[in-house]
GROMACS .gro file of C-alpha atoms in nm:
model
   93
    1UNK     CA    1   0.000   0.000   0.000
    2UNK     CA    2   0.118   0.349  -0.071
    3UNK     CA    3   0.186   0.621   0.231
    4UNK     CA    4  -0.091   0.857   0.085
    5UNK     CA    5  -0.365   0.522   0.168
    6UNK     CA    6  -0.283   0.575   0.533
    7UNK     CA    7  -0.293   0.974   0.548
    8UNK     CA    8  -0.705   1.080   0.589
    9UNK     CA    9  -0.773   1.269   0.314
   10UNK     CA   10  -0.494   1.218   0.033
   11UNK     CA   11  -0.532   1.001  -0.245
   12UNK     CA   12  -0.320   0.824  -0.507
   13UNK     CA   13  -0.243   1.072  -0.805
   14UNK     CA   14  -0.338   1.370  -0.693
   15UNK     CA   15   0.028   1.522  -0.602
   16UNK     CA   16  -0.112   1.875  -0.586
   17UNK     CA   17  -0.385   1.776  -0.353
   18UNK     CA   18  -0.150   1.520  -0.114
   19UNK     CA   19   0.100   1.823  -0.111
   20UNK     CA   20  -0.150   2.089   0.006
   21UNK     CA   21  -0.302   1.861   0.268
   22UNK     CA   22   0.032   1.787   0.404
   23UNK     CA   23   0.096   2.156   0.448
   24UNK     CA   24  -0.247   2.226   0.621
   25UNK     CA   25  -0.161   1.897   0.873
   26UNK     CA   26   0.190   2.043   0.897
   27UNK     CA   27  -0.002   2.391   1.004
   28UNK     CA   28  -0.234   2.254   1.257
   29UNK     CA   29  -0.026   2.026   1.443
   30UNK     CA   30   0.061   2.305   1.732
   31UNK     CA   31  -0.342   2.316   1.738
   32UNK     CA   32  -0.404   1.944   1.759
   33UNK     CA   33  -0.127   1.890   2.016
   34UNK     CA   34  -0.278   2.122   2.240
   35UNK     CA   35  -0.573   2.005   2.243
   36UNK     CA   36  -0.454   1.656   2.285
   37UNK     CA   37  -0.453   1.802   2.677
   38UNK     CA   38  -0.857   1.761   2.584
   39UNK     CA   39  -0.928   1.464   2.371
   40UNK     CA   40  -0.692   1.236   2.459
   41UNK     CA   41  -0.870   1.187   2.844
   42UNK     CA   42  -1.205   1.237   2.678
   43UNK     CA   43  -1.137   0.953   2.460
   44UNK     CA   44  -1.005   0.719   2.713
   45UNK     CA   45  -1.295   0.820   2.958
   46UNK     CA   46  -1.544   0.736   2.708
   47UNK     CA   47  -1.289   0.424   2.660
   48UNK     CA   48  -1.330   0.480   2.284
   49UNK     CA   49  -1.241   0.241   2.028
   50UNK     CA   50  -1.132   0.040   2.340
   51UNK     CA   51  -0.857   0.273   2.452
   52UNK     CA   52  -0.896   0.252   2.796
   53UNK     CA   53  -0.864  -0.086   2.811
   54UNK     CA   54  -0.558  -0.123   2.603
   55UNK     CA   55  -0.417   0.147   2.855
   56UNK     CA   56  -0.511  -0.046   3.162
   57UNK     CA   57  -0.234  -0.193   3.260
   58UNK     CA   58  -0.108   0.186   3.352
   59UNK     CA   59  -0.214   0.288   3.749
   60UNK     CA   60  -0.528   0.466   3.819
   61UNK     CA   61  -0.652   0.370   3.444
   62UNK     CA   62  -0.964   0.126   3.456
   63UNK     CA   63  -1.037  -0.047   3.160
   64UNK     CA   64  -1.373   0.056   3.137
   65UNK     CA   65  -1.355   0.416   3.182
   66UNK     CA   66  -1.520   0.679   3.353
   67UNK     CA   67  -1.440   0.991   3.471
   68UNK     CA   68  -1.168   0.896   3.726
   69UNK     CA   69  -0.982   0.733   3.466
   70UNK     CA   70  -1.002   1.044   3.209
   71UNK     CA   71  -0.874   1.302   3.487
   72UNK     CA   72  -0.550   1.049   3.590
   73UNK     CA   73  -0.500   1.026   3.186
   74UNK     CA   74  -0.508   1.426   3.215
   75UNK     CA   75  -0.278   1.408   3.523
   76UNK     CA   76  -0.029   1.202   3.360
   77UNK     CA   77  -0.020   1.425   3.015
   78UNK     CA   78   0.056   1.736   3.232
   79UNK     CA   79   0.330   1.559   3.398
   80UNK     CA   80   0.490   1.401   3.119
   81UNK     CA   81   0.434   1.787   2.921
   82UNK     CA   82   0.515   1.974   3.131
   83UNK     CA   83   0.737   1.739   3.433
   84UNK     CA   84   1.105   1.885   3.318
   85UNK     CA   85   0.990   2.244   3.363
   86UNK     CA   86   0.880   2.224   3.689
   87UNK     CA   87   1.178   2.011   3.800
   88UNK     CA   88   1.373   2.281   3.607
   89UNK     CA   89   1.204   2.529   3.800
   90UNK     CA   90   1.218   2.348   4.161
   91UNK     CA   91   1.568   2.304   4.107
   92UNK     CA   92   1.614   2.723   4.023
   93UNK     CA   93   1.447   2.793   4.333
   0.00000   0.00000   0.00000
C-alpha cells in the first residue's frame, strides 16, 4: 500500500492535492497537540475504540472508563508535558 492510503484525506495521483493537505496537517499540528490536553482523556474516559482498556495496565486507568480514569490520563499528560519544567524550575528555586 502506498503512504498517501494511510494519510485521511490524500489520495493516489493527486500530487497537488497530497502536497496541500500535508501543508495544512503540517499547520495545525501546534493546534491538535494542544488540544490533545482535551481529547486524549475524553477519549479514554469514554474508553473509545477500546482505549482505555488497552491502557489499563497503567495505574489509576480502569479499563472501562469513567471519569476517574479520564482526569489520571489528564494528570499524567501534564506531567509528562510539562514534568522537566517544573523540576527545572524546583531546582532554580
Amino acid at each position: 500500500m502506498a503512504f498517501v492510503e494511510y494519510v485521511p484525506g490524500m489520495r493516489k495521483g493527486a500530487t497537488g492535492r497530497n502536497i496541500a493537505l500535508g501543508v495544512v496537517y503540517v499547520l495545525a499540528l501546534p493546534i491538535l497537540s494542544t488540544l490533545a490536553f482535551v481529547w486524549v482523556p475524553v477519549y479514554v474516559g469514554i474508553n473509545y475504540n477500546g482505549i482505555a482498556r488497552d491502557l489499563s495496565s497503567i495505574p489509576g486507568v480502569s479499563p472501562d472508563g469513567g471519569v476517574r480514569t479520564g482526569v489520571v490520563v489528564f494528570v499524567y499528560l501534564v506531567v509528562i508535558s510539562f514534568g522537566p519544567r517544573i523540576v527545572q524550575w524546583l531546582i532554580g528555586m
